[in-house]
Amino acid sequence: MADRFRELERPQAGRPKDIVLMATVSSFESLRFPSKSDLHQFGELFQPLYIASSDEARRQAVAALSRCPQIPEETALFIARQPIAIAAIFLMGAKTLTDATLKQILRIAGPEHARAIGRRDDLSPAIIEALVGTHQDHASRRTGEDRDAALREAARLDREEKMRDELRALVRAATPAVEAPIRLFPATEMHQSLFVRFARTGDIGMIAVTLADALSSSQWLSERILLDVSGRQLAETLLALGVPDADSLYVLSTIYPHLADGGAETLLAALDAAEAVRRIESWQRADSYTNGDSLPAAANADDRAATMADDMQAKGLDNHGKSSQAGRQRAAG
């Protein structure tokens, strides 16, 4: 393991920092029981690579580390101090964060970070008490204008979360929930439209949600596919799902900039559709054995279907999942 980390540490011509960061995180993530030496070496490598990488690579790296059962404490504190757009997923779900570390974060973090910690599903009484104290401390230092701004920000975050819930429910409503053997079905027109829309807006999280639904898999599998920085796994998946070439090329070149200027065309041309279907179905079976159905159906989905359809049409999607002309113009603008 030490040799692998040291090999990643050496500068190599033509190796973007994003790729080195994700390779380092993937190598660490593969360790089931990292030694003290592994933790120390990873801590030394992570911060400089993170600082030199793009925001998208940073988000993907932090999302992967949030699933690791153990990471260096200094790395956890470093991630916790990052902007909330990157740190939120780690603060809300990382199992490596102990009560002592969470208390330390609350002492140095702002109200947005505290709210993210408050969404954890395993809060101890001690952390709940610390959150209450932190909230009271923040409130006592705010002026009336600051409180109004905080409320507006909380309302915005709540609206965004509701929109994500509605998108998940709308995508799930397109296919009845029935028991069936593991089998890959072509992506619906709704899935295809959402792939392009979320690629255009750069919302990788919602691409993962849509891809998981198209594959009838857990979101863990779709995130693993997107974390392949070569783009090959996503290319195979889009080919196996029967996504039109034009849409696949746009999605690939947008998510993976190194595939622009002909790289995506070359990658797709080298793939075999039948082999891609066999590979993706094997991933589905493995995911089913390992994770089961990790994305629960939305409550009251039938009652809310008509309302969500109207909401999506207002956002630029018609009832069949296609982008309306007005929606396309808004997205392009």
One Martini backbone bead per residue (centre of mass of N, CA, C, O) as a GRO file, in nm:
protein
  333
    1MET     BB    1   0.057   0.062  -0.021
    2ALA     BB    2   0.289   0.262  -0.002
    3ASP     BB    3   0.375   0.239  -0.300
    4ARG     BB    4   0.113   0.347  -0.421
    5PHE     BB    5   0.121   0.627  -0.294
    6ARG     BB    6   0.406   0.710  -0.400
    7GLU     BB    7   0.331   0.691  -0.698
    8LEU     BB    8   0.110   0.918  -0.685
    9GLU     BB    9   0.310   1.147  -0.577
   10ARG     BB   10   0.440   1.146  -0.839
   11PRO     BB   11   0.512   1.332  -1.095
   12GLN     BB   12   0.326   1.343  -1.413
   13ALA     BB   13   0.297   1.374  -1.727
   14GLY     BB   14  -0.044   1.438  -1.803
   15ARG     BB   15  -0.151   1.444  -1.495
   16PRO     BB   16  -0.416   1.528  -1.353
   17LYS     BB   17  -0.519   1.615  -1.044
   18ASP     BB   18  -0.796   1.481  -1.048
   19ILE     BB   19  -0.695   1.192  -1.101
   20VAL     BB   20  -0.512   1.170  -0.854
   21LEU     BB   21  -0.724   1.214  -0.642
   22MET     BB   22  -0.913   0.973  -0.720
   23ALA     BB   23  -0.695   0.754  -0.698
   24THR     BB   24  -0.632   0.797  -0.400
   25VAL     BB   25  -0.917   0.748  -0.291
   26SER     BB   26  -0.958   0.465  -0.415
   27SER     BB   27  -0.721   0.330  -0.271
   28PHE     BB   28  -0.825   0.388   0.017
   29GLU     BB   29  -1.115   0.265  -0.015
   30SER     BB   30  -1.002  -0.039  -0.060
   31LEU     BB   31  -0.941  -0.035   0.239
   32ARG     BB   32  -1.054  -0.210   0.509
   33PHE     BB   33  -0.767  -0.193   0.702
   34PRO     BB   34  -0.611   0.066   0.783
   35SER     BB   35  -0.322   0.179   0.869
   36LYS     BB   36  -0.135   0.416   1.014
   37SER     BB   37   0.034   0.462   0.761
   38ASP     BB   38  -0.200   0.500   0.562
   39LEU     BB   39  -0.328   0.743   0.707
   40HIS     BB   40  -0.081   0.928   0.694
   41GLN     BB   41  -0.036   0.928   0.385
   42PHE     BB   42  -0.316   1.028   0.306
   43GLY     BB   43  -0.306   1.296   0.462
   44GLU     BB   44  -0.064   1.411   0.297
   45LEU     BB   45  -0.202   1.392   0.005
   46PHE     BB   46  -0.488   1.519   0.003
   47GLN     BB   47  -0.473   1.830   0.042
   48PRO     BB   48  -0.297   1.917  -0.207
   49LEU     BB   49  -0.484   1.780  -0.417
   50TYR     BB   50  -0.741   1.928  -0.348
   51ILE     BB   51  -0.639   2.222  -0.399
   52ALA     BB   52  -0.556   2.147  -0.717
   53SER     BB   53  -0.850   2.093  -0.773
   54SER     BB   54  -1.156   2.071  -0.868
   55ASP     BB   55  -1.474   2.099  -0.757
   56GLU     BB   56  -1.579   1.829  -0.870
   57ALA     BB   57  -1.354   1.650  -0.753
   58ARG     BB   58  -1.404   1.727  -0.461
   59ARG     BB   59  -1.694   1.620  -0.440
   60GLN     BB   60  -1.629   1.325  -0.512
   61ALA     BB   61  -1.423   1.272  -0.289
   62VAL     BB   62  -1.607   1.336  -0.045
   63ALA     BB   63  -1.828   1.130  -0.111
   64ALA     BB   64  -1.643   0.883  -0.082
   65LEU     BB   65  -1.540   0.943   0.216
   66SER     BB   66  -1.829   0.926   0.354
   67ARG     BB   67  -1.809   0.591   0.331
   68CYS     BB   68  -1.580   0.573   0.518
   69PRO     BB   69  -1.497   0.432   0.834
   70GLN     BB   70  -1.189   0.557   0.789
   71ILE     BB   71  -1.013   0.860   0.872
   72PRO     BB   72  -0.832   1.111   0.919
   73GLU     BB   73  -0.885   1.365   1.138
   74GLU     BB   74  -0.756   1.598   0.972
   75THR     BB   75  -0.930   1.542   0.722
   76ALA     BB   76  -1.208   1.580   0.848
   77LEU     BB   77  -1.160   1.879   0.933
   78PHE     BB   78  -1.096   1.986   0.656
   79ILE     BB   79  -1.368   1.917   0.522
   80ALA     BB   80  -1.554   2.066   0.734
   81ARG     BB   81  -1.425   2.361   0.635
   82GLN     BB   82  -1.567   2.359   0.387
   83PRO     BB   83  -1.781   2.435   0.184
   84ILE     BB   84  -2.107   2.334   0.199
   85ALA     BB   85  -2.131   2.213  -0.093
   86ILE     BB   86  -1.909   1.992  -0.003
   87ALA     BB   87  -1.951   1.917   0.317
   88ALA     BB   88  -2.243   1.812   0.361
   89ILE     BB   89  -2.227   1.501   0.298
   90PHE     BB   90  -2.022   1.451   0.527
   91LEU     BB   91  -2.178   1.568   0.774
   92MET     BB   92  -2.443   1.382   0.731
   93GLY     BB   93  -2.281   1.066   0.680
   94ALA     BB   94  -2.020   1.026   0.828
   95LYS     BB   95  -1.894   0.761   1.032
   96THR     BB   96  -1.608   0.883   1.131
   97LEU     BB   97  -1.763   1.080   1.314
   98THR     BB   98  -1.723   1.182   1.617
   99ASP     BB   99  -1.825   1.353   1.886
  100ALA     BB  100  -1.561   1.511   1.922
  101THR     BB  101  -1.544   1.613   1.629
  102LEU     BB  102  -1.823   1.752   1.614
  103LYS     BB  103  -1.766   1.957   1.839
  104GLN     BB  104  -1.526   2.092   1.699
  105ILE     BB  105  -1.684   2.185   1.450
  106LEU     BB  106  -1.898   2.359   1.600
  107ARG     BB  107  -1.684   2.570   1.709
  108ILE     BB  108  -1.586   2.656   1.390
  109ALA     BB  109  -1.857   2.669   1.261
  110GLY     BB  110  -2.131   2.739   1.095
  111PRO     BB  111  -2.471   2.722   1.050
  112GLU     BB  112  -2.467   2.534   0.798
  113HIS     BB  113  -2.297   2.309   0.927
  114ALA     BB  114  -2.490   2.257   1.162
  115ARG     BB  115  -2.732   2.170   0.990
  116ALA     BB  116  -2.595   1.923   0.865
  117ILE     BB  117  -2.549   1.776   1.133
  118GLY     BB  118  -2.860   1.773   1.211
  119ARG     BB  119  -2.914   1.540   0.970
  120ARG     BB  120  -2.829   1.322   1.126
  121ASP     BB  121  -2.921   0.972   1.224
  122ASP     BB  122  -2.689   0.960   1.493
  123LEU     BB  123  -2.762   1.138   1.731
  124SER     BB  124  -2.657   1.239   2.024
  125PRO     BB  125  -2.727   1.400   2.310
  126ALA     BB  126  -2.464   1.570   2.306
  127ILE     BB  127  -2.504   1.690   2.017
  128ILE     BB  128  -2.779   1.815   2.057
  129GLU     BB  129  -2.684   2.009   2.276
  130ALA     BB  130  -2.468   2.149   2.099
  131LEU     BB  131  -2.665   2.253   1.882
  132VAL     BB  132  -2.832   2.433   2.063
  133GLY     BB  133  -2.597   2.611   2.158
  134THR     BB  134  -2.512   2.705   1.874
  135HIS     BB  135  -2.777   2.836   1.794
  136GLN     BB  136  -2.788   3.043   2.026
  137ASP     BB  137  -2.519   3.179   1.959
  138HIS     BB  138  -2.587   3.273   1.675
  139ALA     BB  139  -2.848   3.434   1.747
  140SER     BB  140  -2.712   3.640   1.951
  141ARG     BB  141  -2.518   3.765   1.703
  142ARG     BB  142  -2.757   3.857   1.551
  143THR     BB  143  -2.923   4.050   1.361
  144GLY     BB  144  -3.209   4.109   1.202
  145GLU     BB  145  -3.078   4.083   0.918
  146ASP     BB  146  -2.937   3.813   0.961
  147ARG     BB  147  -3.190   3.645   1.019
  148ASP     BB  148  -3.326   3.688   0.747
  149ALA     BB  149  -3.099   3.562   0.577
  150ALA     BB  150  -3.110   3.282   0.711
  151LEU     BB  151  -3.406   3.219   0.634
  152ARG     BB  152  -3.369   3.237   0.328
  153GLU     BB  153  -3.159   3.012   0.310
  154ALA     BB  154  -3.333   2.788   0.435
  155ALA     BB  155  -3.559   2.806   0.222
  156ARG     BB  156  -3.385   2.737  -0.022
  157LEU     BB  157  -3.287   2.458   0.073
  158ASP     BB  158  -3.573   2.341   0.102
  159ARG     BB  159  -3.660   2.372  -0.193
  160GLU     BB  160  -3.437   2.195  -0.315
  161GLU     BB  161  -3.513   1.936  -0.163
  162LYS     BB  162  -3.802   1.914  -0.278
  163MET     BB  163  -3.719   1.896  -0.574
  164ARG     BB  164  -3.562   1.633  -0.548
  165ASP     BB  165  -3.799   1.462  -0.446
  166GLU     BB  166  -3.979   1.506  -0.698
  167LEU     BB  167  -3.789   1.383  -0.905
  168ARG     BB  168  -3.776   1.103  -0.784
  169ALA     BB  169  -4.084   1.049  -0.795
  170LEU     BB  170  -4.125   1.097  -1.102
  171VAL     BB  171  -3.935   0.878  -1.205
  172ARG     BB  172  -4.077   0.639  -1.051
  173ALA     BB  173  -4.370   0.679  -1.181
  174ALA     BB  174  -4.294   0.560  -1.474
  175THR     BB  175  -4.256   0.282  -1.302
  176PRO     BB  176  -4.371   0.011  -1.190
  177ALA     BB  177  -4.368  -0.168  -0.883
  178VAL     BB  178  -4.209  -0.478  -0.951
  179GLU     BB  179  -4.139  -0.801  -0.951
  180ALA     BB  180  -3.814  -0.884  -1.095
  181PRO     BB  181  -3.575  -0.969  -1.272
  182ILE     BB  182  -3.267  -0.908  -1.360
  183ARG     BB  183  -3.290  -0.629  -1.595
  184LEU     BB  184  -3.223  -0.449  -1.883
  185PHE     BB  185  -3.356  -0.137  -1.969
  186PRO     BB  186  -3.439   0.106  -2.145
  187ALA     BB  187  -3.437   0.424  -2.152
  188THR     BB  188  -3.632   0.669  -2.106
  189GLU     BB  189  -3.722   0.975  -2.210
  190MET     BB  190  -3.692   1.095  -1.931
  191HIS     BB  191  -3.407   1.009  -1.871
  192GLN     BB  192  -3.272   1.139  -2.117
  193SER     BB  193  -3.356   1.431  -2.048
  194LEU     BB  194  -3.220   1.439  -1.762
  195PHE     BB  195  -2.931   1.391  -1.841
  196VAL     BB  196  -2.903   1.653  -2.009
  197ARG     BB  197  -2.999   1.861  -1.802
  198PHE     BB  198  -2.789   1.792  -1.569
  199ALA     BB  199  -2.539   1.836  -1.743
  200ARG     BB  200  -2.591   2.134  -1.806
  201THR     BB  201  -2.603   2.214  -1.481
  202GLY     BB  202  -2.396   2.020  -1.310
  203ASP     BB  203  -2.579   1.781  -1.163
  204ILE     BB  204  -2.448   1.499  -1.041
  205GLY     BB  205  -2.648   1.401  -0.827
  206MET     BB  206  -2.898   1.377  -1.031
  207ILE     BB  207  -2.764   1.181  -1.221
  208ALA     BB  208  -2.741   0.953  -1.015
  209VAL     BB  209  -3.043   0.924  -0.962
  210THR     BB  210  -3.130   0.866  -1.257
  211LEU     BB  211  -2.941   0.623  -1.309
  212ALA     BB  212  -3.052   0.442  -1.084
  213ASP     BB  213  -3.338   0.425  -1.203
  214ALA     BB  214  -3.263   0.309  -1.485
  215LEU     BB  215  -3.117   0.050  -1.331
  216SER     BB  216  -3.251  -0.046  -1.068
  217SER     BB  217  -3.065   0.081  -0.839
  218SER     BB  218  -2.838   0.195  -0.653
  219GLN     BB  219  -2.660   0.485  -0.590
  220TRP     BB  220  -2.388   0.352  -0.554
  221LEU     BB  221  -2.353   0.257  -0.847
  222SER     BB  222  -2.382   0.530  -0.996
  223GLU     BB  223  -2.141   0.665  -0.850
  224ARG     BB  224  -1.924   0.465  -0.944
  225ILE     BB  225  -1.954   0.527  -1.243
  226LEU     BB  226  -1.890   0.841  -1.220
  227LEU     BB  227  -1.595   0.796  -1.080
  228ASP     BB  228  -1.499   0.723  -1.360
  229VAL     BB  229  -1.272   0.938  -1.513
  230SER     BB  230  -1.269   0.809  -1.807
  231GLY     BB  231  -1.593   0.734  -1.889
  232ARG     BB  232  -1.648   0.432  -1.964
  233GLN     BB  233  -1.879   0.340  -1.777
  234LEU     BB  234  -2.086   0.548  -1.877
  235ALA     BB  235  -2.075   0.472  -2.174
  236GLU     BB  236  -2.174   0.180  -2.137
  237THR     BB  237  -2.441   0.254  -2.001
  238LEU     BB  238  -2.567   0.430  -2.226
  239LEU     BB  239  -2.552   0.211  -2.441
  240ALA     BB  240  -2.723  -0.006  -2.287
  241LEU     BB  241  -2.977   0.207  -2.257
  242GLY     BB  242  -3.017   0.355  -2.546
  243VAL     BB  243  -2.884   0.618  -2.582
  244PRO     BB  244  -2.841   0.855  -2.777
  245ASP     BB  245  -2.558   0.966  -2.918
  246ALA     BB  246  -2.594   1.272  -2.878
  247ASP     BB  247  -2.649   1.255  -2.572
  248SER     BB  248  -2.397   1.097  -2.487
  249LEU     BB  249  -2.185   1.300  -2.590
  250TYR     BB  250  -2.277   1.536  -2.415
  251VAL     BB  251  -2.250   1.410  -2.136
  252LEU     BB  252  -1.953   1.320  -2.150
  253SER     BB  253  -1.821   1.603  -2.231
  254THR     BB  254  -1.934   1.749  -1.972
  255ILE     BB  255  -1.828   1.569  -1.734
  256TYR     BB  256  -1.565   1.500  -1.932
  257PRO     BB  257  -1.351   1.716  -2.071
  258HIS     BB  258  -1.141   1.507  -2.205
  259LEU     BB  259  -1.386   1.415  -2.422
  260ALA     BB  260  -1.350   1.632  -2.589
  261ASP     BB  261  -1.274   1.664  -2.912
  262GLY     BB  262  -1.358   1.335  -2.979
  263GLY     BB  263  -1.339   1.139  -2.731
  264ALA     BB  264  -1.632   1.028  -2.717
  265GLU     BB  265  -1.647   0.902  -2.998
  266THR     BB  266  -1.413   0.703  -2.961
  267LEU     BB  267  -1.526   0.552  -2.718
  268LEU     BB  268  -1.799   0.452  -2.841
  269ALA     BB  269  -1.674   0.306  -3.096
  270ALA     BB  270  -1.518   0.084  -2.902
  271LEU     BB  271  -1.796  -0.029  -2.835
  272ASP     BB  272  -2.012  -0.298  -2.734
  273ALA     BB  273  -2.339  -0.343  -2.685
  274ALA     BB  274  -2.364  -0.638  -2.583
  275GLU     BB  275  -2.134  -0.618  -2.375
  276ALA     BB  276  -2.253  -0.385  -2.214
  277VAL     BB  277  -2.506  -0.530  -2.117
  278ARG     BB  278  -2.362  -0.758  -1.964
  279ARG     BB  279  -2.208  -0.576  -1.765
  280ILE     BB  280  -2.447  -0.421  -1.637
  281GLU     BB  281  -2.602  -0.672  -1.536
  282SER     BB  282  -2.375  -0.759  -1.343
  283TRP     BB  283  -2.390  -0.504  -1.168
  284GLN     BB  284  -2.683  -0.537  -1.081
  285ARG     BB  285  -2.651  -0.805  -0.934
  286ALA     BB  286  -2.436  -0.715  -0.732
  287ASP     BB  287  -2.605  -0.482  -0.613
  288SER     BB  288  -2.843  -0.654  -0.512
  289TYR     BB  289  -2.678  -0.829  -0.315
  290THR     BB  290  -2.548  -0.581  -0.152
  291ASN     BB  291  -2.799  -0.339  -0.142
  292GLY     BB  292  -3.044  -0.336  -0.287
  293ASP     BB  293  -3.308  -0.115  -0.209
  294SER     BB  294  -3.187   0.220  -0.145
  295LEU     BB  295  -3.449   0.358  -0.295
  296PRO     BB  296  -3.717   0.478  -0.182
  297ALA     BB  297  -4.027   0.539  -0.219
  298ALA     BB  298  -4.240   0.779  -0.243
  299ALA     BB  299  -4.464   0.931  -0.071
  300ASN     BB  300  -4.758   0.970  -0.231
  301ALA     BB  301  -4.706   0.944  -0.543
  302ASP     BB  302  -4.993   0.928  -0.669
  303ASP     BB  303  -5.113   1.194  -0.546
  304ARG     BB  304  -4.852   1.378  -0.672
  305ALA     BB  305  -4.819   1.348  -0.982
  306ALA     BB  306  -4.974   1.590  -1.102
  307THR     BB  307  -4.823   1.813  -0.953
  308MET     BB  308  -4.536   1.738  -1.054
  309ALA     BB  309  -4.592   1.773  -1.352
  310ASP     BB  310  -4.650   2.074  -1.336
  311ASP     BB  311  -4.377   2.155  -1.214
  312MET     BB  312  -4.199   2.043  -1.446
  313GLN     BB  313  -4.321   2.215  -1.670
  314ALA     BB  314  -4.229   2.486  -1.538
  315LYS     BB  315  -3.911   2.376  -1.557
  316GLY     BB  316  -3.910   2.227  -1.872
  317LEU     BB  317  -4.116   1.974  -1.848
  318ASP     BB  318  -4.304   1.735  -1.963
  319ASN     BB  319  -4.507   1.451  -1.912
  320HIS     BB  320  -4.271   1.280  -2.092
  321GLY     BB  321  -3.971   1.419  -2.023
  322LYS     BB  322  -3.955   1.649  -2.216
  323SER     BB  323  -3.830   1.923  -2.349
  324SER     BB  324  -3.934   2.218  -2.378
  325GLN     BB  325  -3.886   2.495  -2.550
  326ALA     BB  326  -3.875   2.686  -2.307
  327GLY     BB  327  -3.683   2.510  -2.137
  328ARG     BB  328  -3.444   2.515  -2.332
  329GLN     BB  329  -3.405   2.822  -2.330
  330ARG     BB  330  -3.348   2.844  -2.026
  331ALA     BB  331  -3.108   2.649  -2.013
  332ALA     BB  332  -2.934   2.799  -2.226
  333GLY     BB  333  -2.944   3.076  -2.052
   0.00000   0.00000   0.00000
